CSV table of C-alpha atoms in Angstrom, one decimal:
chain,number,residue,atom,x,y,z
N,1,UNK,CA,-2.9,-10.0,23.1
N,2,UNK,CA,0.6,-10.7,25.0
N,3,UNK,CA,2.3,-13.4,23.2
N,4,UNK,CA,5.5,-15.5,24.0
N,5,UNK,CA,7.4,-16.3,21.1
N,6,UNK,CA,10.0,-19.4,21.8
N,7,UNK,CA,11.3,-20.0,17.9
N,8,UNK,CA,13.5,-23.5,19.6
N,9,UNK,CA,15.9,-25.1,17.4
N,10,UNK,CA,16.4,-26.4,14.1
N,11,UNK,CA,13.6,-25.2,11.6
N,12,UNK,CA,11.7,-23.7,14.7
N,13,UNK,CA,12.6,-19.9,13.6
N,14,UNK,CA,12.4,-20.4,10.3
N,15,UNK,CA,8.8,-22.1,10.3
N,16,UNK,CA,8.0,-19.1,13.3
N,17,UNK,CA,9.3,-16.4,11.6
N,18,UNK,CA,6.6,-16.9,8.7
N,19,UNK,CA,3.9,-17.3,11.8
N,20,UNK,CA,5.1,-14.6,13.0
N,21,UNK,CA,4.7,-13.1,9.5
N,22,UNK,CA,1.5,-13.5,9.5
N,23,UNK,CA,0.5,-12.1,13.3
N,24,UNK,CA,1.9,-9.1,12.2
N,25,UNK,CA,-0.4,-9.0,9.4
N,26,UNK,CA,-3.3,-10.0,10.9
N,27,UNK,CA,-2.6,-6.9,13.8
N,28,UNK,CA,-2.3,-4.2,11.1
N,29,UNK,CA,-5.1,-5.7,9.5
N,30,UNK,CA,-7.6,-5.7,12.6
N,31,UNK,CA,-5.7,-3.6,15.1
N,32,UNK,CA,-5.9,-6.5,17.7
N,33,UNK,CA,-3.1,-5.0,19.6
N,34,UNK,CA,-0.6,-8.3,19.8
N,35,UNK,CA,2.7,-7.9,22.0
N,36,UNK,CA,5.0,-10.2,21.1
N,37,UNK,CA,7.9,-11.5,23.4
N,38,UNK,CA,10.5,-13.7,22.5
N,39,UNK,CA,12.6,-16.6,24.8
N,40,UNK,CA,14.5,-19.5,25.2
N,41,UNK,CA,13.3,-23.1,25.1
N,42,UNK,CA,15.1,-26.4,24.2
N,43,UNK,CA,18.4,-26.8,23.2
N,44,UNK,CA,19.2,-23.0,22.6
N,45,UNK,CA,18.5,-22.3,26.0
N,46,UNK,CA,20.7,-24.8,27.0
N,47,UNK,CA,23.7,-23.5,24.6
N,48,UNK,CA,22.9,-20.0,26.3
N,49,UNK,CA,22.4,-20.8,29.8
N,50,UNK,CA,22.5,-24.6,30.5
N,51,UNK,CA,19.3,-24.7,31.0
N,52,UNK,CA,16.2,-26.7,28.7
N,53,UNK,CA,13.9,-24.2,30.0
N,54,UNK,CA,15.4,-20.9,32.0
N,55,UNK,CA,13.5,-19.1,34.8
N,56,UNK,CA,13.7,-16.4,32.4
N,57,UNK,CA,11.1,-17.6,30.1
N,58,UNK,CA,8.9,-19.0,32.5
N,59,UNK,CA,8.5,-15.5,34.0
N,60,UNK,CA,7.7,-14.5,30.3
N,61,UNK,CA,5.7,-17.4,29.6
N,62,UNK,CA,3.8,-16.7,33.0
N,63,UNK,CA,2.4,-13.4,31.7
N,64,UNK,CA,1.6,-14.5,28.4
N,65,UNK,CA,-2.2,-14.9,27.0
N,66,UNK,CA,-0.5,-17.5,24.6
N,67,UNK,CA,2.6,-18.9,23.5
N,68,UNK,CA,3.8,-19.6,20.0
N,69,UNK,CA,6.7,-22.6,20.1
N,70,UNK,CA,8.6,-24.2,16.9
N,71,UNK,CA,10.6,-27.3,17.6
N,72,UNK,CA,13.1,-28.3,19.9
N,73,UNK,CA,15.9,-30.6,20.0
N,74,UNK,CA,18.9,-31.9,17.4
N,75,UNK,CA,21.4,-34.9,17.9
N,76,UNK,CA,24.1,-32.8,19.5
N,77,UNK,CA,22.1,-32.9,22.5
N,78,UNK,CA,21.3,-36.3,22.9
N,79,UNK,CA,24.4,-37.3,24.8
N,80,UNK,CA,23.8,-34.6,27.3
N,81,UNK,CA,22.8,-35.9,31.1
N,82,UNK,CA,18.7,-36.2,30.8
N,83,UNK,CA,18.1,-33.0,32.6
N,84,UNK,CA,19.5,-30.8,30.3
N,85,UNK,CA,18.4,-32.5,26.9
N,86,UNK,CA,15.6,-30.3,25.1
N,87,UNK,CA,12.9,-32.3,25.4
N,88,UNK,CA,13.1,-31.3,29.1
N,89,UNK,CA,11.9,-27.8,28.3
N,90,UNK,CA,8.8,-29.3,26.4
N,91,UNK,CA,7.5,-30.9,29.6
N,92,UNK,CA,8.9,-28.4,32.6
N,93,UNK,CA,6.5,-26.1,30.4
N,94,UNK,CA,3.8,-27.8,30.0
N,95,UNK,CA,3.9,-29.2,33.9
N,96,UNK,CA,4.5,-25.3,35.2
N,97,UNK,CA,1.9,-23.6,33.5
N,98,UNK,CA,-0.8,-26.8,33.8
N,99,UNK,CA,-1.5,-27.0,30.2
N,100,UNK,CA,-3.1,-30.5,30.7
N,101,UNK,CA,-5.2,-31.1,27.7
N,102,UNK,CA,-3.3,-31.3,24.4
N,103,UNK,CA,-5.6,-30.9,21.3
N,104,UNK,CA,-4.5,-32.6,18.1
N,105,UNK,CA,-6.8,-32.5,15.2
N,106,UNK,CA,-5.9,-34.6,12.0
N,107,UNK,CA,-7.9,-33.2,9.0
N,108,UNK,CA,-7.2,-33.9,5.4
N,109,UNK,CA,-7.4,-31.0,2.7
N,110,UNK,CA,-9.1,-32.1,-0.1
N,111,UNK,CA,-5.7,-31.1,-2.1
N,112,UNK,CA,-3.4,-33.4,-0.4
N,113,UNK,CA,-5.4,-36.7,0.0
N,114,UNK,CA,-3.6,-38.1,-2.5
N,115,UNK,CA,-0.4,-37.8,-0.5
N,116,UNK,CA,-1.9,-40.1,2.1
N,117,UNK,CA,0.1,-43.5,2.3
N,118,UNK,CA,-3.7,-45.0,2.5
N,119,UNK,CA,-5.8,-44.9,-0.3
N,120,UNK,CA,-7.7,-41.8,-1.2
N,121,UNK,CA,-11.3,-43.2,-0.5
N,122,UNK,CA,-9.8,-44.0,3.5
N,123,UNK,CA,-8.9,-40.1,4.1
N,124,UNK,CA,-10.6,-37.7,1.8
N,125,UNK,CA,-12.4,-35.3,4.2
N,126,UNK,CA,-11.0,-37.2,7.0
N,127,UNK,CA,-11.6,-34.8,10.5
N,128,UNK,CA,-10.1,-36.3,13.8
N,129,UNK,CA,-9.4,-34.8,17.1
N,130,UNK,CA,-7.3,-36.5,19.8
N,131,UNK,CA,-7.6,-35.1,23.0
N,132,UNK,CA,-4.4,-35.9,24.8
N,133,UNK,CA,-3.8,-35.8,28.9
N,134,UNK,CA,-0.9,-34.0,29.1
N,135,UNK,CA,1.0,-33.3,32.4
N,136,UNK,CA,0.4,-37.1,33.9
N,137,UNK,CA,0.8,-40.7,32.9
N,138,UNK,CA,4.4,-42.4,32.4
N,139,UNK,CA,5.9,-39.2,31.5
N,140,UNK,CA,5.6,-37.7,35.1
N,141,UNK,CA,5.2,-40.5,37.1
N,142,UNK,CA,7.3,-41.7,40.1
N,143,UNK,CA,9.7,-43.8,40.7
N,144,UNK,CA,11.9,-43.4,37.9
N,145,UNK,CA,15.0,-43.9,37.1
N,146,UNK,CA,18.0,-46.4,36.1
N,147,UNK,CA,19.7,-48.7,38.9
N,148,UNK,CA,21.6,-51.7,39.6
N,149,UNK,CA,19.6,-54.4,40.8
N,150,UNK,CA,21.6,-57.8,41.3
N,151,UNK,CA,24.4,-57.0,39.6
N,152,UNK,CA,22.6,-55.6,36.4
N,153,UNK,CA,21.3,-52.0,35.4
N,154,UNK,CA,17.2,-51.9,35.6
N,155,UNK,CA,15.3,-49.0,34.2
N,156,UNK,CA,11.5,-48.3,35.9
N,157,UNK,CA,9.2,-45.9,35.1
N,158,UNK,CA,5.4,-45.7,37.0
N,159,UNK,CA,2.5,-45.1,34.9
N,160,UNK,CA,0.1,-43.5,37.3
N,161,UNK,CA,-3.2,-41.2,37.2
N,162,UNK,CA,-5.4,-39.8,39.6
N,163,UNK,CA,-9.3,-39.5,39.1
N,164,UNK,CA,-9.0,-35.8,38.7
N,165,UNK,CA,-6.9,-35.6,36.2
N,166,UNK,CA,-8.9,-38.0,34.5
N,167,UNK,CA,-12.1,-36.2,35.5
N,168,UNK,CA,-10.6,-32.7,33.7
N,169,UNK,CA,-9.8,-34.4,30.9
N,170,UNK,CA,-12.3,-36.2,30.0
N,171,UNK,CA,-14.7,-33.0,30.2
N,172,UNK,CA,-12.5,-31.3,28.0
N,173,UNK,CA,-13.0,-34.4,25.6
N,174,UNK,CA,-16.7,-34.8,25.9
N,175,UNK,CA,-17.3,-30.6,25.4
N,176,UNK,CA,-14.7,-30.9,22.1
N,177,UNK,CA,-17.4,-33.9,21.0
N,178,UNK,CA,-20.6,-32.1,21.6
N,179,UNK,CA,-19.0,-29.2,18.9
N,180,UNK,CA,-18.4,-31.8,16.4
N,181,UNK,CA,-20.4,-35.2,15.4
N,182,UNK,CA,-20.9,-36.0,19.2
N,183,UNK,CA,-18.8,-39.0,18.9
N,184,UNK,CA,-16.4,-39.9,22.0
N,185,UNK,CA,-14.1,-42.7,21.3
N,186,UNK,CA,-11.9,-43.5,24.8
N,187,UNK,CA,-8.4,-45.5,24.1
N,188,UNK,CA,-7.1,-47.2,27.3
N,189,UNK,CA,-5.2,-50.7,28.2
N,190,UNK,CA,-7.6,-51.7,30.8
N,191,UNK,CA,-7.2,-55.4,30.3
N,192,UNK,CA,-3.5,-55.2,31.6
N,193,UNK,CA,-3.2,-52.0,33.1
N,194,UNK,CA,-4.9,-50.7,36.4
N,195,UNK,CA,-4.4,-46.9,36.1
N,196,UNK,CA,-6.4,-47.4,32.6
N,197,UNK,CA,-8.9,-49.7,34.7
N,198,UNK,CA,-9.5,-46.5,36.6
N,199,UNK,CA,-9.3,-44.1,33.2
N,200,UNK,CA,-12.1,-46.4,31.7
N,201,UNK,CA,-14.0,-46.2,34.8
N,202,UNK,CA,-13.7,-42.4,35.5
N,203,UNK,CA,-14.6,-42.3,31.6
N,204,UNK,CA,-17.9,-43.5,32.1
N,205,UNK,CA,-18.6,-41.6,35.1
N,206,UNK,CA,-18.5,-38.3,33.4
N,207,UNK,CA,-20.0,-39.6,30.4
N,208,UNK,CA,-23.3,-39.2,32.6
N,209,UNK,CA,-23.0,-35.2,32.6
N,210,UNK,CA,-23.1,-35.6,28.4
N,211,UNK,CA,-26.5,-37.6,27.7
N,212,UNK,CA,-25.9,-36.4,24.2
N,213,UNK,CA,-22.4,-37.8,23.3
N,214,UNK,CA,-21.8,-41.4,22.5
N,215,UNK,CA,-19.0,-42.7,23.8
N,216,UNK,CA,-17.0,-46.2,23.1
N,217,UNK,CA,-13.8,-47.5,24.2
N,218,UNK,CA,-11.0,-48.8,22.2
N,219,UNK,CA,-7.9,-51.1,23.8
N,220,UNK,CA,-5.1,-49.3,22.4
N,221,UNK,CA,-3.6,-51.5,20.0
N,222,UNK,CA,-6.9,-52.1,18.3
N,223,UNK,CA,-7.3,-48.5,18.2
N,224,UNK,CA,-3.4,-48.3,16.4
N,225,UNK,CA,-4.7,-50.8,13.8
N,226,UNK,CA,-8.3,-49.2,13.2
N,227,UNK,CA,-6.7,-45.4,12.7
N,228,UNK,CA,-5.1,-47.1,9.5
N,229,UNK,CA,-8.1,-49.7,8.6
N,230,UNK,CA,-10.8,-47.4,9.2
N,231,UNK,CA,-9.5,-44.0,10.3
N,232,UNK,CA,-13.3,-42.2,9.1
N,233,UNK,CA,-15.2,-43.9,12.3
N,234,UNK,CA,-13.8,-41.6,14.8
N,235,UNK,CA,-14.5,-38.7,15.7
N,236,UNK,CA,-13.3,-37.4,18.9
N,237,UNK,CA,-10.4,-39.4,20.7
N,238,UNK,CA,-9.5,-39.2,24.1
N,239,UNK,CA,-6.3,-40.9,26.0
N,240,UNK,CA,-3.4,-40.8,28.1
N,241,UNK,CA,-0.1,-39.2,27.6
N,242,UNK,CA,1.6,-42.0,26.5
N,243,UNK,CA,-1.0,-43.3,24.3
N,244,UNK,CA,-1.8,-40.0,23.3
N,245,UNK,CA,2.0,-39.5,22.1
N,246,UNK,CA,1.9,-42.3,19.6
N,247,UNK,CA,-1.8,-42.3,18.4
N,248,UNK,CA,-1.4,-38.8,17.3
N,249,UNK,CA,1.8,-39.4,15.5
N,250,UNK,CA,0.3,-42.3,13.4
N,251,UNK,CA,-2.5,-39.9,12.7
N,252,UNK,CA,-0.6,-37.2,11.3
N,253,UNK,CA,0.5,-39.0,8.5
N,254,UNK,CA,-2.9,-40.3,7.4
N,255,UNK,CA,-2.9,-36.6,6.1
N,256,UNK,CA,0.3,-36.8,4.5
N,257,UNK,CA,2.4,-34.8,5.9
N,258,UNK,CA,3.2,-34.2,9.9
N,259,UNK,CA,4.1,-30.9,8.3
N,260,UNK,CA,0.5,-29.9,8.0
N,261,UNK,CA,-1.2,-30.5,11.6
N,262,UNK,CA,-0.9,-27.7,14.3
N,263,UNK,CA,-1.7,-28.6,18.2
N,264,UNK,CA,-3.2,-26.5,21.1
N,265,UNK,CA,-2.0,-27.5,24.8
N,266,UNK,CA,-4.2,-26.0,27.2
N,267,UNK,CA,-4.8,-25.3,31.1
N,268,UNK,CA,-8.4,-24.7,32.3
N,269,UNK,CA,-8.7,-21.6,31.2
N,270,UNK,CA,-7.7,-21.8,27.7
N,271,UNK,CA,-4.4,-19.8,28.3
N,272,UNK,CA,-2.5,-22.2,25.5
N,273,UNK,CA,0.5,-23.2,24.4
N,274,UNK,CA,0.4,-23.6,20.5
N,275,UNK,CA,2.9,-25.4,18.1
N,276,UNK,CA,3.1,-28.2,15.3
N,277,UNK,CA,3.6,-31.3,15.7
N,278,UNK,CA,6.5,-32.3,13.8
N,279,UNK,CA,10.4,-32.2,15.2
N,280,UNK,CA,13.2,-29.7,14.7
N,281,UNK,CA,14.0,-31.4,11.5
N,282,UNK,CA,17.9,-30.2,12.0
N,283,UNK,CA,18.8,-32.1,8.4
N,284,UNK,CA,16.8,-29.2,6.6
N,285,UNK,CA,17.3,-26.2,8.9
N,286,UNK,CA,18.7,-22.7,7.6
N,287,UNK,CA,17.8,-24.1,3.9
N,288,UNK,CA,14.3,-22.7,2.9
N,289,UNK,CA,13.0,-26.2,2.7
N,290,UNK,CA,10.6,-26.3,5.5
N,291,UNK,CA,6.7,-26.4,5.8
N,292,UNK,CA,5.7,-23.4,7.9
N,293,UNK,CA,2.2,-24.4,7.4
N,294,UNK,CA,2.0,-26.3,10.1
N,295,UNK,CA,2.9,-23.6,12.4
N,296,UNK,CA,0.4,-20.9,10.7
N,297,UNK,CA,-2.4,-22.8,11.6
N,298,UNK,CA,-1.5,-23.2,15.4
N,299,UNK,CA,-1.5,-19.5,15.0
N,300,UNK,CA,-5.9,-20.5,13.9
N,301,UNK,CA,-6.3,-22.8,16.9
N,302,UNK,CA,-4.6,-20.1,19.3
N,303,UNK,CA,-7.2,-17.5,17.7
N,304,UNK,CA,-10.2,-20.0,17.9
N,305,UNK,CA,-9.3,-21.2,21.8
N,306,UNK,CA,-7.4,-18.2,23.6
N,307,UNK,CA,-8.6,-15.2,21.8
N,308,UNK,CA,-12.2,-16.7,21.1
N,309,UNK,CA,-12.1,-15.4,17.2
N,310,UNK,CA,-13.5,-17.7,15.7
N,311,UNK,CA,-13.6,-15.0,12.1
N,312,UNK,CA,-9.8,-15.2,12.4
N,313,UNK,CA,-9.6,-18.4,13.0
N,314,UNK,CA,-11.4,-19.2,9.5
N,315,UNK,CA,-9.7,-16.6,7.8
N,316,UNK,CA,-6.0,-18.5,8.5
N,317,UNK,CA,-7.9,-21.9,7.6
N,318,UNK,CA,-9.7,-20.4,4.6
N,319,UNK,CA,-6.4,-18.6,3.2
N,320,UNK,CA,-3.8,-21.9,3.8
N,321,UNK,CA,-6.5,-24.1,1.7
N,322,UNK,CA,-6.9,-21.5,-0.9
N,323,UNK,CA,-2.7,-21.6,-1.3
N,324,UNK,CA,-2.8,-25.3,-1.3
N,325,UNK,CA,-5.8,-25.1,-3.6
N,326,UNK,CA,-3.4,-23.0,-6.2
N,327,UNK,CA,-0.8,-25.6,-6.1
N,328,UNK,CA,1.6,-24.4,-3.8
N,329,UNK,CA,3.7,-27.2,-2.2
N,330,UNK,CA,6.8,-27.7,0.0
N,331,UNK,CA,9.2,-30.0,-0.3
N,332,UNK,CA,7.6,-32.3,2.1
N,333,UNK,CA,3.5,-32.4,0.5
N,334,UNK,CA,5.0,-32.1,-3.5
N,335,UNK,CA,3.9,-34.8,-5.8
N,336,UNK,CA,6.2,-35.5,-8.9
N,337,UNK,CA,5.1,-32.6,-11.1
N,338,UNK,CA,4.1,-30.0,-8.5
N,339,UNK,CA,5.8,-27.0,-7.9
N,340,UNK,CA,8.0,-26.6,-4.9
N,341,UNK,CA,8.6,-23.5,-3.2
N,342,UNK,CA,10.1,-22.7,-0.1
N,343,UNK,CA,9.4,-21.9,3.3
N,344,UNK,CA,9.5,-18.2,2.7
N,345,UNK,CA,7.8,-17.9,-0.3
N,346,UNK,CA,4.9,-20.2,1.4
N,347,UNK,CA,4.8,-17.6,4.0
N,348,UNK,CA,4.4,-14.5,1.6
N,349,UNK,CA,1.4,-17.2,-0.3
N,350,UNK,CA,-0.5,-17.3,2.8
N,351,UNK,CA,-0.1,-13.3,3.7
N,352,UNK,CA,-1.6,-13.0,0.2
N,353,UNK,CA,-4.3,-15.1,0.6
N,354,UNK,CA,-5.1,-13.4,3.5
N,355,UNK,CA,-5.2,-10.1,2.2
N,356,UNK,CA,-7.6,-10.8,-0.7
């Protein structure tokens, strides 16, 4: 199990090193052989080489079965030309390694519901997926750019998808939905926008291979307003990049916390680049405040989709419920009179969870 390690910046190897934690004790514990490697991505890279994204680590990232990431980013790079701004490194990886479908589930532990900004009876045993497209949309898309235009400065960017990234995606969406309540829910803009005209089209051409999935379609600001109205009715979601971006977002914090939910961004053969979905957090960084939980269960997705092991997979679900089951909290998922504990010791809670 050859795995790329890129810890990033701010709270990235501090949330990693307690993943990381955990690999290590999940290897000794099964012998699975894992062969870690560790690289540059983000704005570390570009302190050390100028670079969002070095050659270096996509040679490592390459030969990887998986890759673990943390955050990337902080405000000293934010005046920096475009090219060399973090972010960058997120989608030069993603592009150069294909990993197209982006899996986000949003699932509400039992023990946290009530720090849901909804009320209880909304989330309790809430269980979404959002199936994003990854590697197309406005993100990618040419022409871009800023220019002058009669005297003033104009900014374009082209939102644009072919049928077969459509196509891919959407089987990856309709094969998640036949695992889980066979529920597909498709978010597009078709009324106003012709590249989700042809998403909603391409949509229900595929939807013939799956006789046994149901699948609706959402306009996308209806779907905004339904995740908070009635976030229980979907199951499976399915959109674009930039939909998918947002959507996914306001979902995290119907659990909570956007330190809880883990992601999976995979090409078509489930090699998989795993991370949560919160930032670098830089305000918090190097002070034992941060949620590595978050983190520890992309390490269950990367076991359930890369490694197929499924037992692990539950095993790192199973033990992170059973440590928020004792009453274990960060910072970030604390109520009044719970008691915090730090990134660290949350670490050393899940090792011994698993080890029971």
């Amino acid at each position: 199990m050859k795995i790329l390690v890129l810890p990033g910046d701010g709270i990235g190897p501090e949330i990693v090193s307690q993943a990381v934690r955990v690999l290590n004790h999940l290897d000794q514990k099964y012998a699975l052989g894992i062969a870690l490697e560790y690289g540059l991505i983000g704005g570390c890279a570009v302190d050390a080489t100028a670079s969002p994204f070095p050659d270096e680590t996509l040679k490592k990232a390459r030969i990887a079965h998986a890759i673990l990431l943390g955050a990337v980013g902080g405000p000293q790079y934010d005046s920096l030309p475009r090219a060399q701004r973090p972010e960058q490194g997120l989608l030069a990886i993603r592009k150069s390694l294909n990993l197209f479908a982006n899996l986000r589930p949003a699932q509400v532990f039992e023990e946290l519901a009530h720090a849901s900004s909804l009320k209880n009876e909304l989330v309790v045993n809430l269980d979404i997926l959002i199936v994003r497209e990854l590697t197309g949309d406005i993100y990618f898309g040419e022409p871009r750019g800023i220019e002058l235009r009669n005297g003033e400065r104009v900014g374009f960017n082209t939102m644009i998808y072919s049928e077969s990234e459509i196509k891919r995606i959407a089987h990856v969406a309709f094969q998640s939905a036949q695992k889980r309540g066979k529920k597909l829910c498709s978010i597009d803009k078709m009324n106003v926008l012709e590249a989700t005209q042809l998403w909603r089209d391409v949509m229900i051409e595929v939807a013939a291979d799956y006789p046994d999935v149901s699948l609706t379609h959402m306009l996308v600001d209806n779907a905004a307003m339904q995740l908070v109205r009635n976030p229980k009715q979907f199951d499976v979601m399915v959109t674009g990049n930039i939909f998918g971006d947002i959507l996914s977002d306001e979902a995290s914090m119907l659990t909570g916390s956007i330190g809880m939910l883990p992601s999976a961004s995979l090409d078509e053969n489930n090699k998989g680049l795993y991370e949560p979905i919160h930032g670098s957090a830089p305000d918090i960084a190097g002070q034992d405040k941060a949620n590595p939980l978050a983190t520890i269960l992309s390490l269950s997705m990367m076991f359930k989709y890369t490694f197929n092991r499924l037992d692990i997979s539950q095993e790192i679900e199973t033990a992170v419920k059973s440590v928020l089951k004792s009453g274990l909290r960060t910072r970030d998922i604390a109520s009044k009179d719970d008691a915090v504990i730090g990134c660290i010791a949350m670490g050393d809670a899940v090792i011994t969870a698993l080890g029971k």
